[in-house]
Tab-separated table of C-alpha atoms in Angstrom:
chain	number	residue	atom	x	y	z
T	1063	MET	CA	6.011	-11.849	-6.501
T	1064	LYS	CA	4.928	-10.052	-3.207
T	1065	LYS	CA	2.941	-12.033	-1.341
T	1066	VAL	CA	-1.078	-11.369	-1.198
T	1067	THR	CA	-1.067	-10.477	2.202
T	1068	LYS	CA	-4.395	-9.753	4.871
T	1069	ALA	CA	-3.080	-6.405	4.820
T	1070	THR	CA	-2.387	-6.409	-0.088
T	1071	TYR	CA	-7.105	-7.566	0.792
T	1072	LEU	CA	-7.487	-5.083	2.884
T	1073	LYS	CA	-5.837	-2.689	0.647
T	1074	TRP	CA	-7.451	-3.896	-2.277
T	1075	TYR	CA	-10.858	-3.997	-0.804
T	1076	GLU	CA	-10.352	-0.017	-0.494
T	1077	ASP	CA	-8.777	1.072	-2.724
T	1078	MET	CA	-10.623	-0.392	-5.013
T	1079	LEU	CA	-14.124	0.660	-3.321
T	1080	PHE	CA	-12.478	4.537	-3.217
T	1081	TRP	CA	-11.949	3.961	-6.623
T	1082	ARG	CA	-15.470	3.198	-8.077
T	1083	LYS	CA	-17.700	5.120	-5.479
T	1084	PHE	CA	-15.424	7.813	-7.184
T	1085	GLU	CA	-16.374	7.500	-10.915
T	1086	ASP	CA	-19.833	7.615	-9.243
T	1087	LYS	CA	-19.861	10.678	-7.630
T	1088	LEU	CA	-18.096	11.441	-10.997
T	1089	ALA	CA	-21.227	10.446	-13.382
T	1090	GLN	CA	-23.662	12.429	-10.131
T	1091	VAL	CA	-21.883	15.716	-10.915
T	1092	TYR	CA	-22.132	15.195	-14.440
T	1093	ILE	CA	-25.228	14.794	-14.628
T	1094	GLN	CA	-25.425	17.540	-12.492
T	1095	GLN	CA	-23.095	19.453	-15.432
T	1096	LYS	CA	-20.401	20.107	-13.042
T	1097	VAL	CA	-18.237	18.128	-15.323
T	1098	ARG	CA	-18.840	18.392	-18.871
T	1099	GLY	CA	-17.533	17.274	-21.342
T	1100	PHE	CA	-17.060	13.275	-22.149
T	1101	LEU	CA	-16.769	10.980	-19.061
T	1102	HIS	CA	-15.863	6.815	-19.069
T	1103	LEU	CA	-15.369	5.559	-16.432
T	1104	TYR	CA	-14.043	2.112	-14.948
T	1105	ASN	CA	-15.977	0.510	-13.179
T	1106	GLY	CA	-15.955	-3.198	-13.191
T	1107	GLN	CA	-12.041	-2.992	-14.463
T	1108	GLU	CA	-10.859	-1.575	-10.654
T	1109	ALA	CA	-8.794	-5.203	-10.708
T	1110	ILE	CA	-6.094	-4.977	-13.200
T	1111	LEU	CA	-5.080	-1.440	-11.519
T	1112	ALA	CA	-5.457	-3.275	-7.734
T	1113	GLY	CA	-2.959	-6.139	-9.611
T	1114	ALA	CA	-0.573	-3.719	-11.994
T	1115	LEU	CA	0.067	-1.523	-8.612
T	1116	HIS	CA	0.934	-4.748	-6.239
T	1117	VAL	CA	3.746	-5.360	-9.067
T	1118	MET	CA	5.095	-2.311	-9.923
T	1119	ASP	CA	7.983	-0.270	-8.506
T	1120	LEU	CA	6.202	2.984	-8.115
T	1121	GLU	CA	9.712	4.623	-7.698
T	1122	LYS	CA	10.623	4.002	-11.557
T	1123	ASP	CA	7.881	1.990	-12.925
T	1124	LYS	CA	5.627	4.086	-15.782
T	1125	MET	CA	2.643	4.108	-17.199
T	1126	ILE	CA	0.271	5.395	-19.720
T	1127	THR	CA	-3.333	4.778	-20.698
T	1128	ALA	CA	-6.511	5.979	-23.284
T	1129	TYR	CA	-8.960	8.088	-22.085
T	1130	ARG	CA	-11.112	6.038	-18.649
T	1131	ASN	CA	-7.949	7.739	-16.992
T	1132	HIS	CA	-9.222	9.369	-13.698
T	1133	VAL	CA	-8.233	6.249	-11.128
T	1134	GLN	CA	-4.492	5.097	-12.103
T	1135	PRO	CA	-2.817	8.446	-10.661
T	1136	ILE	CA	-5.614	7.901	-7.404
T	1137	GLY	CA	-3.329	4.710	-7.517
T	1138	LEU	CA	-0.109	5.753	-8.881
T	1139	GLY	CA	0.132	8.409	-5.319
T	1140	VAL	CA	-2.118	11.369	-6.678
T	1141	ASP	CA	-4.274	13.043	-4.647
T	1142	PRO	CA	-7.554	12.500	-5.529
T	1143	LYS	CA	-9.587	16.008	-4.256
T	1144	ARG	CA	-6.137	17.266	-7.127
T	1145	VAL	CA	-8.189	14.835	-10.286
T	1146	MET	CA	-11.749	15.358	-9.465
T	1147	ALA	CA	-10.865	19.301	-9.802
T	1148	GLU	CA	-9.363	18.644	-13.148
T	1149	LEU	CA	-12.164	17.009	-13.891
T	1150	TYR	CA	-14.156	19.994	-13.056
T	1151	GLY	CA	-11.866	22.246	-14.101
T	1152	LYS	CA	-10.307	23.917	-11.289
T	1153	ALA	CA	-7.179	25.246	-10.917
T	1154	THR	CA	-6.421	23.263	-8.993
T	1155	GLY	CA	-6.700	20.283	-11.044
T	1156	THR	CA	-3.550	18.335	-12.173
T	1157	SER	CA	-2.623	20.349	-14.886
T	1158	GLN	CA	-4.918	24.034	-13.377
T	1159	GLY	CA	-8.246	21.970	-15.193
T	1160	LEU	CA	-7.119	22.593	-18.137
T	1161	GLY	CA	-6.519	18.513	-20.034
T	1162	GLY	CA	-9.981	17.321	-17.918
T	1163	SER	CA	-10.676	14.635	-18.511
T	1164	MET	CA	-9.337	12.544	-20.578
T	1165	HIS	CA	-6.230	14.152	-19.845
T	1166	ILE	CA	-5.089	13.472	-15.646
T	1167	PHE	CA	-1.199	13.115	-16.143
T	1168	SER	CA	1.553	13.456	-13.673
T	1169	LYS	CA	5.525	13.181	-14.480
T	1170	GLU	CA	6.315	13.296	-10.475
T	1171	HIS	CA	4.162	10.459	-10.428
T	1172	ASN	CA	4.890	8.412	-13.269
T	1173	PHE	CA	1.493	8.786	-15.284
T	1174	TYR	CA	1.430	9.979	-18.473
T	1175	GLY	CA	-1.979	10.001	-19.239
T	1176	GLY	CA	-4.889	9.563	-20.124
T	1177	HIS	CA	-5.048	10.249	-24.255
T	1178	GLY	CA	-8.378	11.075	-25.826
T	1179	ILE	CA	-7.338	9.645	-29.676
T	1180	VAL	CA	-7.957	5.686	-30.090
T	1181	GLY	CA	-4.904	4.502	-29.655
T	1182	GLY	CA	-2.471	7.395	-29.948
T	1183	GLN	CA	-1.105	5.753	-26.404
T	1184	ILE	CA	0.454	3.197	-27.852
T	1185	PRO	CA	3.664	4.428	-29.705
T	1186	LEU	CA	4.077	6.915	-26.689
T	1187	GLY	CA	4.195	3.656	-24.225
T	1188	ALA	CA	7.682	2.322	-25.925
T	1189	GLY	CA	9.076	5.731	-26.229
T	1190	LEU	CA	9.062	5.240	-22.757
T	1191	ALA	CA	10.652	2.963	-22.567
T	1192	PHE	CA	12.911	3.245	-25.232
T	1193	ALA	CA	13.986	6.323	-23.478
T	1194	ASP	CA	14.760	4.127	-20.117
T	1195	LYS	CA	16.068	1.718	-22.387
T	1196	TYR	CA	18.571	4.089	-23.541
T	1197	PHE	CA	19.283	5.596	-19.870
T	1198	LYS	CA	20.072	2.140	-18.561
T	1199	ARG	CA	16.668	3.413	-15.752
T	1200	ASP	CA	15.772	0.276	-15.350
T	1201	ALA	CA	12.007	0.808	-15.638
T	1202	VAL	CA	9.299	-1.190	-16.878
T	1203	THR	CA	6.269	1.009	-18.841
T	1204	LEU	CA	2.678	0.089	-18.172
T	1205	THR	CA	0.576	0.482	-21.206
T	1206	PHE	CA	-3.092	0.082	-21.187
T	1207	LEU	CA	-5.585	-0.266	-24.482
T	1208	GLY	CA	-8.785	-0.634	-25.103
T	1209	ASP	CA	-9.930	-3.421	-27.301
T	1210	GLY	CA	-11.144	-0.811	-29.741
T	1211	ALA	CA	-7.580	-0.044	-29.453
T	1212	ALA	CA	-6.477	-3.334	-30.873
T	1213	ARG	CA	-7.557	-3.036	-35.090
T	1214	GLN	CA	-5.377	0.293	-34.740
T	1215	GLY	CA	-2.375	0.365	-37.350
T	1216	SER	CA	-0.047	2.292	-34.774
T	1217	LEU	CA	-0.369	-0.973	-32.106
T	1218	HIS	CA	0.754	-2.817	-34.396
T	1219	GLU	CA	4.477	-1.104	-35.465
T	1220	THR	CA	4.641	-0.313	-31.972
T	1221	LEU	CA	4.723	-4.303	-31.435
T	1222	ASN	CA	6.426	-4.887	-34.511
T	1223	MET	CA	9.420	-2.159	-33.109
T	1224	ALA	CA	9.408	-2.871	-29.048
T	1225	VAL	CA	9.991	-6.504	-29.606
T	1226	LYS	CA	12.826	-6.118	-32.380
T	1227	TRP	CA	14.555	-3.632	-30.471
T	1228	ASN	CA	13.333	-5.117	-26.926
T	1229	LEU	CA	11.710	-2.320	-25.113
T	1230	PRO	CA	10.991	-2.679	-21.278
T	1231	VAL	CA	7.176	-2.349	-22.009
T	1232	VAL	CA	4.457	-4.284	-21.060
T	1233	PHE	CA	1.259	-3.721	-23.582
T	1234	CYS	CA	-2.150	-4.529	-21.437
T	1235	VAL	CA	-5.085	-4.706	-23.850
T	1236	GLU	CA	-8.897	-3.720	-21.167
T	1237	ASN	CA	-10.646	-6.061	-23.114
T	1238	ASN	CA	-13.758	-4.681	-21.607
T	1239	GLY	CA	-16.365	-6.339	-24.687
T	1240	TYR	CA	-17.074	-3.234	-26.569
T	1241	ALA	CA	-15.677	-0.765	-28.787
T	1242	MET	CA	-17.516	1.663	-27.432
T	1243	GLY	CA	-20.952	-0.358	-28.493
T	1244	THR	CA	-19.051	-2.645	-30.461
T	1245	SER	CA	-18.143	-6.531	-29.930
T	1246	VAL	CA	-14.750	-7.568	-30.741
T	1247	ALA	CA	-16.499	-10.560	-33.228
T	1248	ARG	CA	-18.796	-7.876	-35.137
T	1249	THR	CA	-14.900	-6.094	-35.833
T	1250	SER	CA	-12.698	-9.409	-36.202
T	1251	LYS	CA	-12.607	-12.845	-37.469
T	1252	GLY	CA	-10.131	-13.930	-34.087
T	1253	THR	CA	-12.041	-12.694	-31.113
T	1254	ASP	CA	-8.094	-13.653	-28.990
T	1255	ILE	CA	-6.572	-10.073	-28.898
T	1256	TRP	CA	-4.084	-11.600	-27.355
T	1257	LYS	CA	-2.851	-13.905	-30.528
T	1258	LEU	CA	-2.081	-10.960	-31.397
T	1259	GLY	CA	1.356	-11.429	-29.998
T	1260	ASN	CA	2.250	-14.645	-31.422
T	1261	GLY	CA	2.747	-12.695	-35.328
T	1262	TYR	CA	5.360	-11.083	-33.823
T	1263	GLU	CA	6.522	-14.238	-31.249
T	1264	MET	CA	6.143	-11.347	-28.477
T	1265	PRO	CA	4.980	-13.834	-25.185
T	1266	CYS	CA	0.952	-13.138	-24.566
T	1267	GLY	CA	-1.546	-14.578	-23.366
T	1268	PRO	CA	-5.189	-13.775	-21.503
T	1269	VAL	CA	-5.692	-12.987	-18.250
T	1270	ASP	CA	-8.787	-13.806	-15.411
T	1271	ALA	CA	-9.168	-9.492	-14.934
T	1272	MET	CA	-12.186	-9.638	-12.975
T	1273	ASP	CA	-9.486	-11.055	-10.327
T	1274	PRO	CA	-6.299	-8.566	-8.621
T	1275	THR	CA	-4.385	-11.675	-7.762
T	1276	LYS	CA	-4.426	-13.068	-11.682
T	1277	VAL	CA	-3.049	-9.611	-12.700
T	1278	ALA	CA	-0.366	-9.526	-10.121
T	1279	GLU	CA	0.280	-13.343	-11.474
T	1280	ALA	CA	0.782	-12.509	-15.281
T	1281	LEU	CA	2.287	-9.211	-15.128
T	1282	ASP	CA	4.979	-10.122	-12.162
T	1283	GLU	CA	5.894	-12.016	-14.869
T	1284	ALA	CA	5.652	-9.937	-17.910
T	1285	ILE	CA	7.572	-7.643	-15.457
T	1286	LYS	CA	9.782	-9.371	-14.757
T	1287	ARG	CA	10.948	-10.784	-17.912
T	1288	ALA	CA	10.958	-7.001	-18.785
T	1289	ARG	CA	13.277	-5.467	-16.426
T	1290	LYS	CA	15.672	-8.063	-17.125
T	1291	GLY	CA	15.994	-7.973	-20.436
T	1292	ASP	CA	13.983	-10.342	-22.558
T	1293	GLY	CA	11.902	-7.346	-24.172
T	1294	PRO	CA	7.729	-7.003	-23.936
T	1295	THR	CA	4.920	-8.656	-22.941
T	1296	PHE	CA	1.380	-8.339	-24.782
T	1297	LEU	CA	-1.289	-9.363	-22.527
T	1298	GLU	CA	-5.393	-9.743	-22.726
T	1299	MET	CA	-7.102	-8.102	-19.506
T	1300	LYS	CA	-9.947	-9.938	-20.290
T	1301	THR	CA	-12.422	-7.327	-18.113
T	1302	TYR	CA	-15.959	-6.088	-18.782
T	1303	ARG	CA	-17.273	-2.345	-17.139
T	1304	TYR	CA	-20.711	-2.458	-15.857
T	1305	ARG	CA	-21.343	1.668	-16.984
T	1306	GLY	CA	-21.817	2.817	-20.406
T	1307	HIS	CA	-18.654	4.158	-23.060
T	1308	SER	CA	-19.360	7.155	-22.106
T	1309	MET	CA	-22.135	9.000	-19.789
T	1310	SER	CA	-23.762	9.696	-23.142
T	1311	ASP	CA	-24.294	6.077	-24.044
T	1312	ALA	CA	-27.784	4.183	-24.397
T	1313	GLN	CA	-26.338	0.643	-24.100
T	1314	LYS	CA	-28.842	-0.890	-26.515
T	1315	TYR	CA	-26.366	-3.061	-27.249
T	1316	ARG	CA	-26.214	-5.114	-24.067
T	1317	THR	CA	-28.958	-6.604	-21.751
T	1318	LYS	CA	-29.023	-6.042	-18.713
T	1319	ASP	CA	-29.404	-9.367	-17.700
T	1320	GLU	CA	-26.037	-9.258	-19.473
T	1321	VAL	CA	-24.600	-6.283	-16.987
T	1322	ALA	CA	-25.905	-8.516	-13.535
T	1323	GLU	CA	-24.408	-11.402	-15.039
T	1324	TYR	CA	-21.630	-9.844	-15.118
T	1325	GLN	CA	-21.509	-8.087	-12.318
T	1326	GLU	CA	-21.891	-11.545	-10.520
T	1327	LEU	CA	-18.564	-11.059	-10.785
T	1328	ASP	CA	-17.194	-7.856	-9.602
T	1329	PRO	CA	-13.588	-7.653	-8.146
T	1330	ILE	CA	-14.959	-5.544	-5.249
T	1331	THR	CA	-16.523	-8.631	-4.564
T	1332	LYS	CA	-14.566	-11.612	-5.099
T	1333	VAL	CA	-12.182	-9.682	-2.452
T	1334	LEU	CA	-15.681	-8.944	-0.198
T	1335	ASN	CA	-16.253	-11.995	-0.116
T	1336	ILE	CA	-11.890	-13.511	0.450
T	1337	ILE	CA	-12.363	-11.440	3.458
T	1338	LYS	CA	-15.089	-11.871	4.950
T	1339	ASP	CA	-14.216	-15.516	4.197
T	1340	LYS	CA	-10.841	-15.179	6.251
T	1341	LYS	CA	-12.605	-13.243	9.095
T	1342	TYR	CA	-9.842	-10.427	8.401
T	1343	ALA	CA	-11.993	-8.401	9.034
T	1344	SER	CA	-14.961	-7.460	10.838
T	1345	GLU	CA	-18.863	-6.217	10.000
T	1346	ASP	CA	-17.439	-3.209	11.593
T	1347	GLU	CA	-14.410	-3.030	10.569
T	1348	ILE	CA	-15.757	-3.077	7.148
T	1349	LYS	CA	-17.872	-0.953	8.216
T	1350	GLU	CA	-15.445	2.002	8.735
T	1351	ILE	CA	-13.679	0.869	5.813
T	1352	ASN	CA	-16.585	1.151	3.747
T	1353	LYS	CA	-17.438	5.146	5.833
T	1354	ARG	CA	-13.625	6.294	5.468
T	1355	VAL	CA	-14.316	5.924	1.210
T	1356	LYS	CA	-17.614	8.037	1.034
T	1357	ASP	CA	-16.020	10.383	3.686
T	1358	LYS	CA	-12.552	10.807	1.591
T	1359	VAL	CA	-15.485	11.199	-1.702
T	1360	SER	CA	-16.708	14.010	-0.188
T	1361	GLU	CA	-13.839	15.664	0.598
T	1362	CYS	CA	-12.619	15.521	-3.007
T	1363	GLU	CA	-15.920	16.938	-3.881
T	1364	LYS	CA	-15.715	19.896	-1.600
T	1365	PHE	CA	-11.956	21.059	-2.911
T	1366	ALA	CA	-13.182	21.402	-5.925
T	1367	GLU	CA	-16.821	22.659	-5.502
T	1368	GLU	CA	-14.425	25.355	-3.787
T	1369	SER	CA	-12.129	25.462	-5.619
T	1370	ASP	CA	-12.286	29.212	-8.472
T	1371	PHE	CA	-11.892	28.333	-12.311
T	1372	PRO	CA	-8.316	29.388	-13.545
T	1373	GLU	CA	-7.628	32.878	-15.194
T	1374	LYS	CA	-8.227	33.255	-18.642
T	1375	ASN	CA	-4.603	33.772	-18.876
T	1376	VAL	CA	-3.403	30.766	-18.481
T	1377	MET	CA	-4.928	29.547	-21.356
T	1378	TYR	CA	-2.577	31.394	-23.088
T	1379	ASP	CA	0.752	31.133	-20.871
T	1380	VAL	CA	0.719	27.320	-22.236
T	1381	VAL	CA	0.628	27.760	-25.551
T	1382	TYR	CA	3.005	27.652	-27.655
T	1383	GLU	CA	3.849	30.888	-29.418
T	1384	GLN	CA	7.525	30.863	-31.721
T	1385	GLU	CA	7.903	34.275	-33.631
T	1386	ASP	CA	9.846	33.577	-36.383
T	1387	TYR	CA	8.301	31.165	-37.396
T	1388	PRO	CA	9.663	30.099	-40.757
T	1389	PHE	CA	6.782	28.795	-43.070
T	1390	LEU	CA	4.024	32.075	-42.394
T	1391	ALA	CA	3.600	33.774	-45.186
T	1392	HIS	CA	3.836	36.803	-43.215
T	1393	LYS	CA	3.726	38.384	-39.560
T	1394	PRO	CA	0.852	38.611	-38.389
T	1395	GLN	CA	0.091	42.831	-38.208
């Protein structure tokens, strides 16, 4: 694995802090009804993305996830201003404002969504890996899913195919404690989700996903295995989300004390403490990072606010139409 250095910790701190503040800003403008529909925030889970990016080959490796998907494309290189504009429904967004919160995409940066259907991205992730193997592209696909999606039949069908065909894919369950408001213990007798991999003779295991170093170590091993042709891995990233499932979540299923307990494990604070302990940055340098992050979030907000909404005809331009569709009883007049 690439060495975790002073530069790594400083990058992790600035990146994770920006992702957190970006999501906080979205929560703020959502309350102001500038962002509509559903909004699922990543607060608390940033170490997973930070660790993943450290060991991926960003030139060719791919990522696909569910609807908690705003910061992943930013980490992969998408302009955060365009991501925020997409959430605003503006023409300058990643999908011209037509995708919104749950459907961020960037083929250019190897980010394949953003999927609103629970578990819908799981077979698609294996499909991306199948294409890479078929065309001998030496790439690996990281397929992320929530603990709720682990109960979907599509996961089991996909795991079976992936291990049978030796696909270069890593399945990462982001277990943040609750599928919407339902704990793992209420949905399954077995609470160690990673053990599902054993049923398919697939390498699997748990990961302390509040620590980007632990995430990087686990994913580095899995990615190397996939890249050399030894097939998929199934990892359970044990994490926590500090906000509700979505902005409409009253969070009555957990106590404030529970959230506070997990905030003691905050990955951003953990990385900052290492920076301070090892004297990787002075207090003034840390303040400068904080200011850069604040200014960058403000730039994103300003860009989204000032961008135009798409013209109505754009909606029709992206809808597929086939005039001689064979199953129509008669052509519309």
